[in-house]
Short mmCIF file of C-alpha atoms and ligand atoms in Angstrom, two decimals:
data_model
loop_
_atom_site.label_atom_id
_atom_site.label_comp_id
_atom_site.label_asym_id
_atom_site.label_seq_id
_atom_site.Cartn_x
_atom_site.Cartn_y
_atom_site.Cartn_z
CA MET W 766 -63.97 -73.21 73.30
CA THR W 767 -66.70 -75.18 75.05
CA GLY W 768 -64.33 -75.77 77.99
CA ASP W 769 -64.40 -72.13 79.05
CA LEU W 770 -68.16 -72.06 78.80
CA ALA W 771 -68.59 -75.37 80.67
CA ARG W 772 -66.45 -74.11 83.55
CA ARG W 773 -68.93 -71.31 84.19
CA PHE W 774 -71.55 -73.81 85.39
CA PRO W 775 -71.50 -75.28 88.90
CA PRO W 776 -71.05 -79.00 89.58
CA GLY W 777 -74.36 -80.82 89.50
CA PHE W 778 -75.87 -78.38 87.01
CA ALA W 779 -78.63 -80.38 85.26
CA TRP W 780 -78.01 -80.34 81.52
CA GLY W 781 -80.74 -82.01 79.58
CA PHE W 782 -83.45 -82.10 76.98
CA ALA W 783 -87.19 -81.50 77.02
CA ALA W 784 -89.97 -83.17 75.05
CA SER W 785 -93.70 -83.80 75.34
CA ALA W 786 -95.98 -86.79 74.91
CA TYR W 787 -98.15 -85.81 71.96
CA GLN W 788 -95.22 -84.35 70.05
CA ILE W 789 -93.12 -87.54 70.03
CA GLU W 790 -94.93 -90.66 71.23
CA GLY W 791 -97.25 -91.65 68.39
CA ALA W 792 -99.00 -94.96 69.17
CA ALA W 793 -102.22 -93.00 69.36
CA ASP W 794 -104.47 -96.04 69.32
CA GLU W 795 -102.35 -98.47 71.26
CA ASP W 796 -102.61 -100.19 74.59
CA GLY W 797 -105.88 -98.56 75.53
CA ARG W 798 -104.93 -94.90 75.13
CA GLY W 799 -107.95 -92.58 75.12
CA THR W 800 -108.47 -89.69 72.73
CA SER W 801 -106.91 -86.32 73.52
CA ILE W 802 -108.03 -82.89 72.38
CA TRP W 803 -105.04 -82.79 70.05
CA ASP W 804 -106.22 -85.96 68.26
CA THR W 805 -109.50 -84.18 67.64
CA PHE W 806 -108.13 -80.73 66.82
CA ALA W 807 -105.48 -82.00 64.39
CA ARG W 808 -108.28 -83.54 62.31
CA GLN W 809 -110.17 -80.29 61.90
CA PRO W 810 -109.70 -78.99 58.34
CA GLY W 811 -107.17 -76.17 58.27
CA ALA W 812 -106.10 -76.53 61.90
CA VAL W 813 -102.64 -77.98 61.20
CA VAL W 814 -100.24 -77.56 58.27
CA ASN W 815 -100.91 -80.40 55.79
CA GLY W 816 -103.51 -81.84 58.15
CA GLU W 817 -100.74 -83.64 60.00
CA THR W 818 -101.41 -85.44 63.30
CA GLY W 819 -99.36 -86.93 66.12
CA ASP W 820 -100.63 -90.46 65.35
CA VAL W 821 -97.10 -91.68 64.64
CA ALA W 822 -94.90 -88.65 65.39
CA CYS W 823 -91.39 -89.92 66.34
CA ASP W 824 -92.76 -93.35 67.29
CA HIS W 825 -91.08 -92.79 70.63
CA TYR W 826 -93.60 -95.09 72.33
CA HIS W 827 -91.89 -98.00 70.58
CA ARG W 828 -88.40 -96.54 70.28
CA TYR W 829 -87.99 -95.08 73.76
CA ARG W 830 -85.09 -97.42 74.59
CA ASP W 831 -83.12 -96.22 71.57
CA ASP W 832 -84.00 -92.62 72.41
CA VAL W 833 -82.77 -93.05 75.99
CA ARG W 834 -79.57 -94.54 74.57
CA LEU W 835 -79.17 -91.44 72.39
CA LEU W 836 -79.76 -89.17 75.39
CA SER W 837 -77.10 -91.08 77.21
CA GLU W 838 -74.68 -90.91 74.28
CA LEU W 839 -75.12 -87.14 74.20
CA GLY W 840 -74.28 -86.99 77.89
CA ALA W 841 -77.64 -85.76 79.21
CA ALA W 842 -77.87 -85.59 82.99
CA ALA W 843 -81.60 -84.86 82.93
CA TYR W 844 -84.63 -85.41 80.72
CA ARG W 845 -87.98 -83.68 80.91
CA PHE W 846 -90.91 -85.60 79.43
CA SER W 847 -94.66 -85.42 79.80
CA VAL W 848 -97.22 -88.06 80.65
CA SER W 849 -100.22 -88.36 78.38
CA TRP W 850 -103.26 -88.02 80.62
CA PRO W 851 -105.53 -90.03 78.23
CA ARG W 852 -102.97 -92.86 78.11
CA VAL W 853 -103.14 -93.24 81.87
CA LEU W 854 -106.83 -92.37 82.39
CA PRO W 855 -108.63 -92.92 79.06
CA ALA W 856 -111.90 -91.70 80.58
CA GLY W 857 -110.15 -88.70 82.15
CA THR W 858 -110.95 -89.88 85.66
CA GLY W 859 -111.57 -93.20 87.36
CA LYS W 860 -110.19 -96.41 85.95
CA VAL W 861 -106.44 -96.51 85.41
CA ASN W 862 -105.13 -97.99 82.17
CA GLN W 863 -102.33 -100.19 83.47
CA ARG W 864 -100.68 -100.58 80.08
CA GLY W 865 -100.54 -96.80 79.78
CA ILE W 866 -98.85 -96.17 83.09
CA ASP W 867 -96.58 -99.19 82.48
CA PHE W 868 -95.04 -97.33 79.56
CA TYR W 869 -93.96 -94.45 81.77
CA GLU W 870 -92.63 -96.87 84.33
CA ARG W 871 -90.47 -98.52 81.66
CA LEU W 872 -89.31 -95.12 80.42
CA VAL W 873 -88.38 -93.91 83.91
CA ASP W 874 -86.53 -97.15 84.65
CA ALA W 875 -84.59 -96.87 81.41
CA LEU W 876 -83.63 -93.28 82.24
CA LEU W 877 -82.53 -94.16 85.76
CA GLU W 878 -80.50 -97.12 84.51
CA ALA W 879 -78.73 -94.72 82.16
CA GLY W 880 -78.05 -92.32 85.04
CA ILE W 881 -80.42 -89.67 83.66
CA ARG W 882 -82.63 -87.77 86.11
CA PRO W 883 -86.25 -87.67 84.93
CA THR W 884 -88.45 -84.60 85.28
CA LEU W 885 -92.06 -85.67 84.92
CA ASN W 886 -94.46 -83.09 83.54
CA LEU W 887 -98.14 -83.95 84.06
CA PHE W 888 -99.73 -81.75 81.45
CA HIS W 889 -98.44 -80.65 78.07
CA TRP W 890 -101.81 -79.72 76.56
CA ASP W 891 -103.15 -83.18 75.60
CA LEU W 892 -106.32 -83.16 77.71
CA PRO W 893 -108.58 -86.23 77.48
CA GLN W 894 -111.31 -85.38 74.97
CA VAL W 895 -114.00 -86.69 77.34
CA LEU W 896 -113.06 -84.01 79.85
CA GLN W 897 -113.15 -81.33 77.16
CA ASP W 898 -116.64 -82.54 76.26
CA ARG W 899 -117.60 -81.61 79.81
CA GLY W 900 -116.05 -78.13 79.52
CA GLY W 901 -112.40 -79.00 80.11
CA PHE W 902 -110.23 -76.48 81.92
CA ALA W 903 -112.98 -73.86 81.77
CA THR W 904 -114.93 -75.71 84.48
CA PRO W 905 -114.01 -75.85 88.18
CA GLU W 906 -114.38 -79.67 88.14
CA ILE W 907 -111.06 -79.87 86.31
CA VAL W 908 -109.20 -78.95 89.49
CA GLY W 909 -110.20 -82.14 91.31
CA ALA W 910 -109.80 -84.25 88.18
CA PHE W 911 -106.26 -82.98 87.67
CA ALA W 912 -105.35 -83.58 91.31
CA ASP W 913 -106.70 -87.16 91.08
CA TYR W 914 -104.67 -87.76 87.92
CA ALA W 915 -101.57 -86.37 89.67
CA ALA W 916 -102.19 -88.71 92.60
CA VAL W 917 -102.45 -91.73 90.27
CA VAL W 918 -99.15 -90.94 88.57
CA ALA W 919 -97.44 -90.08 91.87
CA SER W 920 -98.57 -93.35 93.45
CA ARG W 921 -96.96 -95.35 90.64
CA LEU W 922 -93.83 -93.32 89.94
CA GLY W 923 -93.23 -91.35 93.12
CA ASP W 924 -90.78 -93.93 94.41
CA ARG W 925 -88.47 -93.16 91.48
CA VAL W 926 -89.23 -89.64 90.29
CA THR W 927 -88.37 -86.67 92.50
CA ASP W 928 -88.65 -83.85 89.93
CA TRP W 929 -92.24 -83.00 89.05
CA MET W 930 -93.83 -80.39 86.87
CA THR W 931 -97.57 -79.74 86.92
CA LEU W 932 -98.28 -77.70 83.79
CA ASN W 933 -96.40 -76.57 80.73
CA GLU W 934 -97.00 -72.97 79.69
CA PRO W 935 -100.36 -72.24 81.30
CA GLY W 936 -100.43 -68.97 79.33
CA VAL W 937 -100.14 -70.62 75.94
CA PHE W 938 -102.76 -73.20 76.88
CA ALA W 939 -105.20 -70.59 78.19
CA PHE W 940 -104.79 -67.95 75.52
CA LEU W 941 -103.60 -69.60 72.30
CA ALA W 942 -105.95 -72.55 72.74
CA HIS W 943 -109.04 -70.79 74.14
CA ALA W 944 -108.91 -67.16 72.95
CA ASP W 945 -106.92 -67.30 69.68
CA GLY W 946 -108.17 -70.79 68.85
CA ILE W 947 -104.91 -71.87 67.18
CA HIS W 948 -104.21 -74.77 69.56
CA ALA W 949 -106.55 -77.51 70.77
CA PRO W 950 -109.41 -77.30 71.61
CA GLY W 951 -109.56 -74.34 69.20
CA THR W 952 -111.93 -72.16 71.24
CA ARG W 953 -112.11 -68.44 70.46
CA ASP W 954 -113.64 -66.85 73.52
CA TRP W 955 -111.79 -64.63 75.96
CA PRO W 956 -113.98 -65.21 79.02
CA THR W 957 -113.44 -68.95 78.53
CA ALA W 958 -109.69 -68.38 78.30
CA MET W 959 -109.75 -66.38 81.54
CA ARG W 960 -111.60 -69.18 83.34
CA VAL W 961 -109.07 -71.68 81.98
CA ALA W 962 -106.18 -69.59 83.32
CA ASP W 963 -107.82 -69.30 86.73
CA ASN W 964 -108.48 -73.04 86.92
CA GLU W 965 -104.96 -73.85 85.77
CA LEU W 966 -103.54 -71.96 88.74
CA ARG W 967 -105.85 -73.81 91.12
CA ALA W 968 -105.19 -77.15 89.41
CA HIS W 969 -101.45 -76.55 89.76
CA ALA W 970 -101.81 -76.01 93.50
CA ALA W 971 -104.12 -79.00 93.99
CA ALA W 972 -101.87 -81.33 92.00
CA GLY W 973 -98.84 -80.11 93.95
CA GLU W 974 -100.55 -81.07 97.20
CA ALA W 975 -101.56 -84.45 95.81
CA ILE W 976 -97.96 -85.18 94.79
CA ARG W 977 -96.51 -84.05 98.10
CA ALA W 978 -99.00 -86.27 99.95
CA SER W 979 -97.39 -89.39 98.48
CA VAL W 980 -93.86 -88.30 97.48
CA SER W 981 -92.04 -86.86 100.46
CA GLN W 982 -88.94 -85.95 98.45
CA ALA W 983 -90.89 -84.29 95.63
CA ARG W 984 -89.53 -81.13 94.03
CA ILE W 985 -92.45 -79.38 92.38
CA GLY W 986 -92.33 -76.84 89.61
CA ILE W 987 -94.30 -75.40 86.72
CA ALA W 988 -92.99 -74.20 83.35
CA VAL W 989 -94.04 -70.68 82.44
CA ASP W 990 -93.38 -69.16 79.04
CA VAL W 991 -91.75 -65.81 79.60
CA ASN W 992 -90.22 -64.37 76.48
CA GLN W 993 -88.65 -60.95 76.73
CA ALA W 994 -91.16 -58.16 76.05
CA VAL W 995 -89.90 -54.74 74.99
CA PRO W 996 -91.75 -51.63 73.79
CA ALA W 997 -91.30 -50.80 70.09
CA SER W 998 -90.27 -47.25 70.99
CA ASP W 999 -89.96 -45.11 74.09
CA SER W 1000 -93.28 -43.41 73.41
CA ASP W 1001 -95.71 -43.53 76.33
CA ARG W 1002 -98.20 -45.52 74.28
CA ASP W 1003 -95.74 -48.26 73.41
CA ARG W 1004 -94.48 -48.40 76.96
CA VAL W 1005 -98.01 -48.77 78.31
CA ALA W 1006 -98.81 -51.42 75.69
CA GLU W 1007 -95.72 -53.40 76.66
CA GLU W 1008 -96.57 -53.13 80.34
CA GLN W 1009 -100.10 -54.39 79.67
CA TYR W 1010 -98.84 -57.15 77.38
CA TYR W 1011 -96.49 -58.36 80.11
CA ALA W 1012 -99.09 -58.12 82.90
CA THR W 1013 -101.89 -59.84 80.99
CA ARG W 1014 -99.71 -62.79 79.90
CA ASN W 1015 -96.67 -63.28 82.12
CA GLY W 1016 -97.56 -61.40 85.28
CA TRP W 1017 -101.00 -63.00 85.08
CA PHE W 1018 -99.46 -66.32 86.13
CA LEU W 1019 -96.28 -65.24 87.89
CA ASP W 1020 -97.88 -62.87 90.39
CA PRO W 1021 -100.44 -65.43 91.65
CA LEU W 1022 -97.82 -68.21 91.70
CA PHE W 1023 -95.76 -66.08 94.06
CA GLY W 1024 -98.72 -65.30 96.29
CA ARG W 1025 -99.60 -61.83 95.04
CA GLY W 1026 -102.90 -62.49 93.32
CA TYR W 1027 -103.61 -61.06 89.87
CA PRO W 1028 -101.65 -57.95 88.85
CA GLU W 1029 -103.62 -54.68 88.87
CA VAL W 1030 -102.37 -53.59 85.43
CA GLY W 1031 -103.43 -56.94 83.98
CA LEU W 1032 -106.83 -56.84 85.65
CA ARG W 1033 -107.54 -53.37 84.28
CA ALA W 1034 -106.42 -54.29 80.76
CA HIS W 1035 -108.37 -57.58 80.62
CA ARG W 1036 -111.44 -55.86 82.09
CA SER W 1037 -111.35 -52.96 79.64
CA ALA W 1038 -111.05 -55.38 76.72
CA GLY W 1039 -114.17 -57.22 77.90
CA HIS W 1040 -112.30 -60.44 78.71
CA LEU W 1041 -113.74 -60.74 82.18
CA GLU W 1042 -117.40 -60.35 81.31
CA GLY W 1043 -119.34 -62.94 83.29
CA VAL W 1044 -116.10 -64.32 84.75
CA GLU W 1045 -115.71 -64.79 88.46
CA LEU W 1046 -112.00 -64.98 89.23
CA SER W 1047 -110.86 -66.88 92.29
CA HIS W 1048 -108.06 -65.89 94.63
CA PRO W 1049 -105.61 -68.41 93.25
CA PRO W 1050 -103.40 -69.97 95.90
CA ALA W 1051 -99.64 -69.41 95.80
CA GLY W 1052 -97.70 -71.96 93.79
CA ASN W 1053 -95.57 -73.43 96.61
CA LEU W 1054 -92.76 -74.00 94.12
CA ASP W 1055 -89.47 -75.75 94.74
CA TYR W 1056 -88.29 -74.36 91.43
CA LEU W 1057 -89.63 -72.14 88.69
CA GLY W 1058 -89.38 -73.55 85.18
CA LEU W 1059 -88.71 -70.99 82.45
CA ASN W 1060 -89.39 -71.61 78.77
CA PHE W 1061 -87.63 -68.93 76.75
CA TYR W 1062 -87.36 -68.54 72.98
CA ARG W 1063 -87.42 -64.94 71.78
CA ARG W 1064 -87.93 -61.22 72.16
CA ASP W 1065 -91.43 -59.81 71.62
CA THR W 1066 -91.51 -56.18 70.47
CA VAL W 1067 -94.82 -54.55 71.35
CA ALA W 1068 -96.24 -51.55 69.48
CA ALA W 1069 -99.50 -49.81 70.45
CA LYS W 1070 -102.05 -49.27 67.71
CA SER W 1071 -105.04 -47.31 69.03
CA GLY W 1072 -103.90 -47.09 72.63
CA GLU W 1073 -106.67 -49.50 73.73
CA ALA W 1074 -105.65 -52.57 75.70
CA PHE W 1075 -104.99 -55.54 73.39
CA ASP W 1076 -104.94 -53.32 70.34
CA TRP W 1077 -101.24 -53.80 69.87
CA GLU W 1078 -98.94 -55.42 67.38
CA VAL W 1079 -96.17 -57.84 68.26
CA THR W 1080 -93.74 -57.87 65.34
CA PRO W 1081 -89.96 -58.09 65.29
CA PRO W 1082 -88.07 -55.01 64.08
CA ALA W 1083 -87.06 -55.05 60.41
CA ASP W 1084 -83.40 -55.87 61.07
CA ALA W 1085 -84.08 -58.62 63.63
CA GLU W 1086 -82.33 -61.97 63.34
CA LEU W 1087 -85.13 -64.56 63.01
CA THR W 1088 -85.46 -68.33 63.35
CA ASP W 1089 -87.58 -70.45 61.03
CA MET W 1090 -90.57 -69.70 63.32
CA GLY W 1091 -90.07 -65.99 62.62
CA TRP W 1092 -88.97 -65.59 66.25
CA HIS W 1093 -86.54 -62.81 67.14
CA VAL W 1094 -83.26 -64.26 68.44
CA ALA W 1095 -82.31 -62.42 71.65
CA PRO W 1096 -79.89 -64.20 73.99
CA ASP W 1097 -79.52 -61.05 76.13
CA GLY W 1098 -83.29 -61.30 76.58
CA LEU W 1099 -82.83 -64.66 78.31
CA ARG W 1100 -80.26 -63.13 80.67
CA ASP W 1101 -82.55 -60.18 81.38
CA VAL W 1102 -85.63 -62.34 81.97
CA LEU W 1103 -83.64 -64.50 84.42
CA LEU W 1104 -82.44 -61.36 86.23
CA HIS W 1105 -85.97 -59.98 86.28
CA LEU W 1106 -87.52 -63.19 87.69
CA HIS W 1107 -84.82 -63.32 90.36
CA ARG W 1108 -85.24 -59.68 91.36
CA GLU W 1109 -89.01 -59.62 91.22
CA TYR W 1110 -89.99 -63.02 92.68
CA SER W 1111 -86.77 -64.59 94.02
CA PRO W 1112 -87.72 -68.24 93.41
CA SER W 1113 -85.36 -70.54 95.29
CA GLU W 1114 -84.30 -72.11 91.99
CA ILE W 1115 -84.89 -71.47 88.33
CA VAL W 1116 -84.58 -74.23 85.74
CA VAL W 1117 -84.56 -73.29 82.07
CA THR W 1118 -87.10 -75.93 81.10
CA GLU W 1119 -87.10 -75.10 77.36
CA ASN W 1120 -84.87 -73.16 75.01
CA GLY W 1121 -84.05 -73.88 71.38
CA ALA W 1122 -84.67 -72.91 67.79
CA ALA W 1123 -86.23 -74.16 64.58
CA TYR W 1124 -84.21 -73.86 61.40
CA ALA W 1125 -84.89 -75.33 57.97
CA ASP W 1126 -82.19 -77.99 58.16
CA VAL W 1127 -80.58 -79.40 55.05
CA VAL W 1128 -79.50 -83.03 55.04
CA GLU W 1129 -76.23 -83.23 53.08
CA SER W 1130 -75.51 -86.12 50.69
CA ASP W 1131 -73.32 -87.71 53.36
CA GLY W 1132 -76.28 -87.59 55.76
CA SER W 1133 -74.88 -84.83 57.94
CA VAL W 1134 -76.84 -81.76 59.10
CA ARG W 1135 -74.59 -78.71 59.48
CA ASP W 1136 -76.92 -76.54 61.52
CA ALA W 1137 -74.43 -73.85 62.45
CA ALA W 1138 -77.24 -71.38 63.18
CA ARG W 1139 -78.78 -73.66 65.83
CA GLU W 1140 -75.37 -74.30 67.35
CA ALA W 1141 -74.80 -70.52 67.59
CA TYR W 1142 -78.28 -70.00 69.05
CA LEU W 1143 -77.58 -72.54 71.79
CA ARG W 1144 -74.09 -71.25 72.54
CA ARG W 1145 -75.27 -67.65 72.86
CA HIS W 1146 -78.23 -68.57 75.07
CA ILE W 1147 -76.11 -70.80 77.28
CA GLU W 1148 -73.63 -67.92 77.62
CA ALA W 1149 -76.57 -65.75 78.68
CA VAL W 1150 -77.46 -68.30 81.38
CA ALA W 1151 -73.84 -68.20 82.57
CA GLU W 1152 -74.04 -64.40 82.80
CA ALA W 1153 -77.20 -64.68 84.91
CA ILE W 1154 -75.50 -67.21 87.20
CA ASP W 1155 -72.50 -64.86 87.53
CA ALA W 1156 -74.96 -62.15 88.57
CA GLY W 1157 -76.31 -64.36 91.34
CA VAL W 1158 -79.41 -65.94 89.76
CA PRO W 1159 -79.84 -69.51 91.11
CA VAL W 1160 -80.23 -71.33 87.77
CA THR W 1161 -79.80 -75.06 88.38
CA GLY W 1162 -80.59 -76.66 85.02
CA TYR W 1163 -81.00 -76.13 81.31
CA HIS W 1164 -83.09 -78.23 78.92
CA VAL W 1165 -82.80 -77.88 75.17
CA TRP W 1166 -86.04 -78.01 73.26
CA SER W 1167 -85.73 -80.61 71.86
CA LEU W 1168 -83.96 -83.95 71.55
CA LEU W 1169 -85.76 -84.90 68.33
CA ASP W 1170 -87.41 -83.04 65.47
CA ASN W 1171 -91.06 -83.53 66.33
CA TYR W 1172 -94.70 -82.50 65.91
CA GLU W 1173 -94.71 -78.74 66.29
CA TRP W 1174 -98.43 -78.35 67.02
CA SER W 1175 -100.28 -76.41 64.32
CA TYR W 1176 -97.09 -76.36 62.21
CA GLY W 1177 -97.16 -80.17 61.99
CA TYR W 1178 -93.76 -81.57 61.02
CA SER W 1179 -92.69 -78.45 59.14
CA LYS W 1180 -90.61 -76.92 61.94
CA ARG W 1181 -87.55 -78.75 63.19
CA PHE W 1182 -86.27 -78.03 66.71
CA GLY W 1183 -84.28 -81.23 67.33
CA LEU W 1184 -80.58 -81.65 68.02
CA LEU W 1185 -81.28 -84.97 66.34
CA HIS W 1186 -82.69 -84.95 62.84
CA VAL W 1187 -85.64 -87.31 62.32
CA ASP W 1188 -86.48 -88.76 58.92
CA PHE W 1189 -90.22 -89.17 59.46
CA ALA W 1190 -90.50 -91.77 56.66
CA THR W 1191 -87.95 -94.15 58.19
CA GLN W 1192 -87.76 -92.83 61.78
CA GLU W 1193 -84.00 -92.66 61.39
CA ARG W 1194 -82.34 -90.31 63.89
CA THR W 1195 -79.13 -88.45 63.00
CA VAL W 1196 -77.20 -86.25 65.40
CA LYS W 1197 -76.91 -82.74 63.95
CA GLN W 1198 -73.81 -80.55 64.28
CA SER W 1199 -75.57 -78.69 67.12
CA GLY W 1200 -76.06 -82.01 68.92
CA ARG W 1201 -72.34 -82.78 68.66
CA TRP W 1202 -71.56 -79.32 69.99
CA TYR W 1203 -73.92 -79.75 72.97
CA GLN W 1204 -72.47 -83.21 73.60
CA GLY W 1205 -69.00 -81.63 73.72
CA LEU W 1206 -70.13 -78.97 76.17
CA LEU W 1207 -71.70 -81.55 78.47
CA ALA W 1208 -68.58 -83.72 78.38
CA GLU W 1209 -66.41 -80.71 79.23
CA HIS W 1210 -68.73 -79.88 82.11
CA ARG W 1211 -68.53 -83.40 83.49
CA GLY W 1212 -64.76 -83.24 83.16
CA THR W 1213 -64.29 -79.87 84.77
CA ALA W 1214 -66.92 -80.46 87.45
CA GLY W 1215 -65.48 -83.88 88.25
C1 FCB I 2390 -93.22 -74.28 73.46
C2 FCB I 2390 -93.90 -75.60 73.77
C3 FCB I 2390 -93.22 -76.79 73.15
C4 FCB I 2390 -92.70 -76.50 71.76
C5 FCB I 2390 -91.88 -75.22 71.76
C6 FCB I 2390 -91.28 -74.88 70.42
O1 FCB I 2390 -94.18 -73.26 73.54
O2 FCB I 2390 -93.97 -75.80 75.15
O3 FCB I 2390 -94.12 -77.86 73.16
O4 FCB I 2390 -93.73 -76.45 70.87
O5 FCB I 2390 -92.67 -74.15 72.20
#
């Protein structure tokens, strides 16, 4: 059972959970927190299902001690959280809000007391609104502002936190938020999105340097979203579309992070679609990564329409097994992406920084949530990680997205990813069947690994 699976992971493997500030904290107006672009975006009519906001979310800001206790009960060895930039620097730069940074200090201390290793992510999309008002990530000034923010957090928490992450999913932030307009700040302009991507890569490098300057033991990573991309058929058109899709999204960040600059295929495709009009790309510095974070959820099947770049359709095949997000479940895709990253870029370590699934959970009359589908999703993906490790890929950790049901961006509270069910009216947390399964796996691993 879980024993056999647990034994396939080396001692010290970092099992954990991932979460982000805006999705769980709430306390939007407390202790001097500034406004973030998600506070603004969520209030735009039609932006979020039911107009829901993260004002209260999981109330984690007040309940963090209980949540750390739950992490501990589940046997987590690691926990990845994000710091809210506007909580720490309400004006984006300059004066530090002591009460804001105090919260993260309390959280880190509680984690360390419970023997849980924190991974601190600096940016999970909740940019201070004041910085957005000055152009946000589309302006070069953001690079220095982000490095200064990193230095502030590092100076307060660097004595206790060794695992750092600069950005979460730079691709989603650049493209979904600035070209598709479905995430904050809701911009729909490709050249802007391309500038954002370019500045993200430079901001990552600058923040990394700022952290290393004050934290000698720092391990620095970034979490990229790389889902598996496959062509819809073996026709030349579909194969080219898939290659362009990969290069304009995934390769666009991975190649520069590993010192190769922007990929040719991606440059040609973005240029032919007009995305680079008026854009001056930099030569982004290499990422200088101690580990690469991988967020993986699904398989994307790419079909060409006209044969023009970006004129493609990404839809799962008719018989695909789907989650509640409509995402195609593909555990072998996780194994193959891990193998690909290892072969292509050979990062010294890879940490699966997010993996999980939304399902429409049913709370039984006895209060239990029998989410067998989520349990199976996790088991199959963790088996896929074990296969990658067997094949020589240096995977050193795995974080489930997520500990709690939470605010799923433009889906509001309608999509549940937690291994703990949250009743948003009472804030009651209940461990789901999948959570008990994961707890069992982690206990077996501790037992077998000594
Ligand atoms: C990822 C995000 C995370 C969460 C999951 C489901 O793209 O990083 O915040 O929304 O998807």
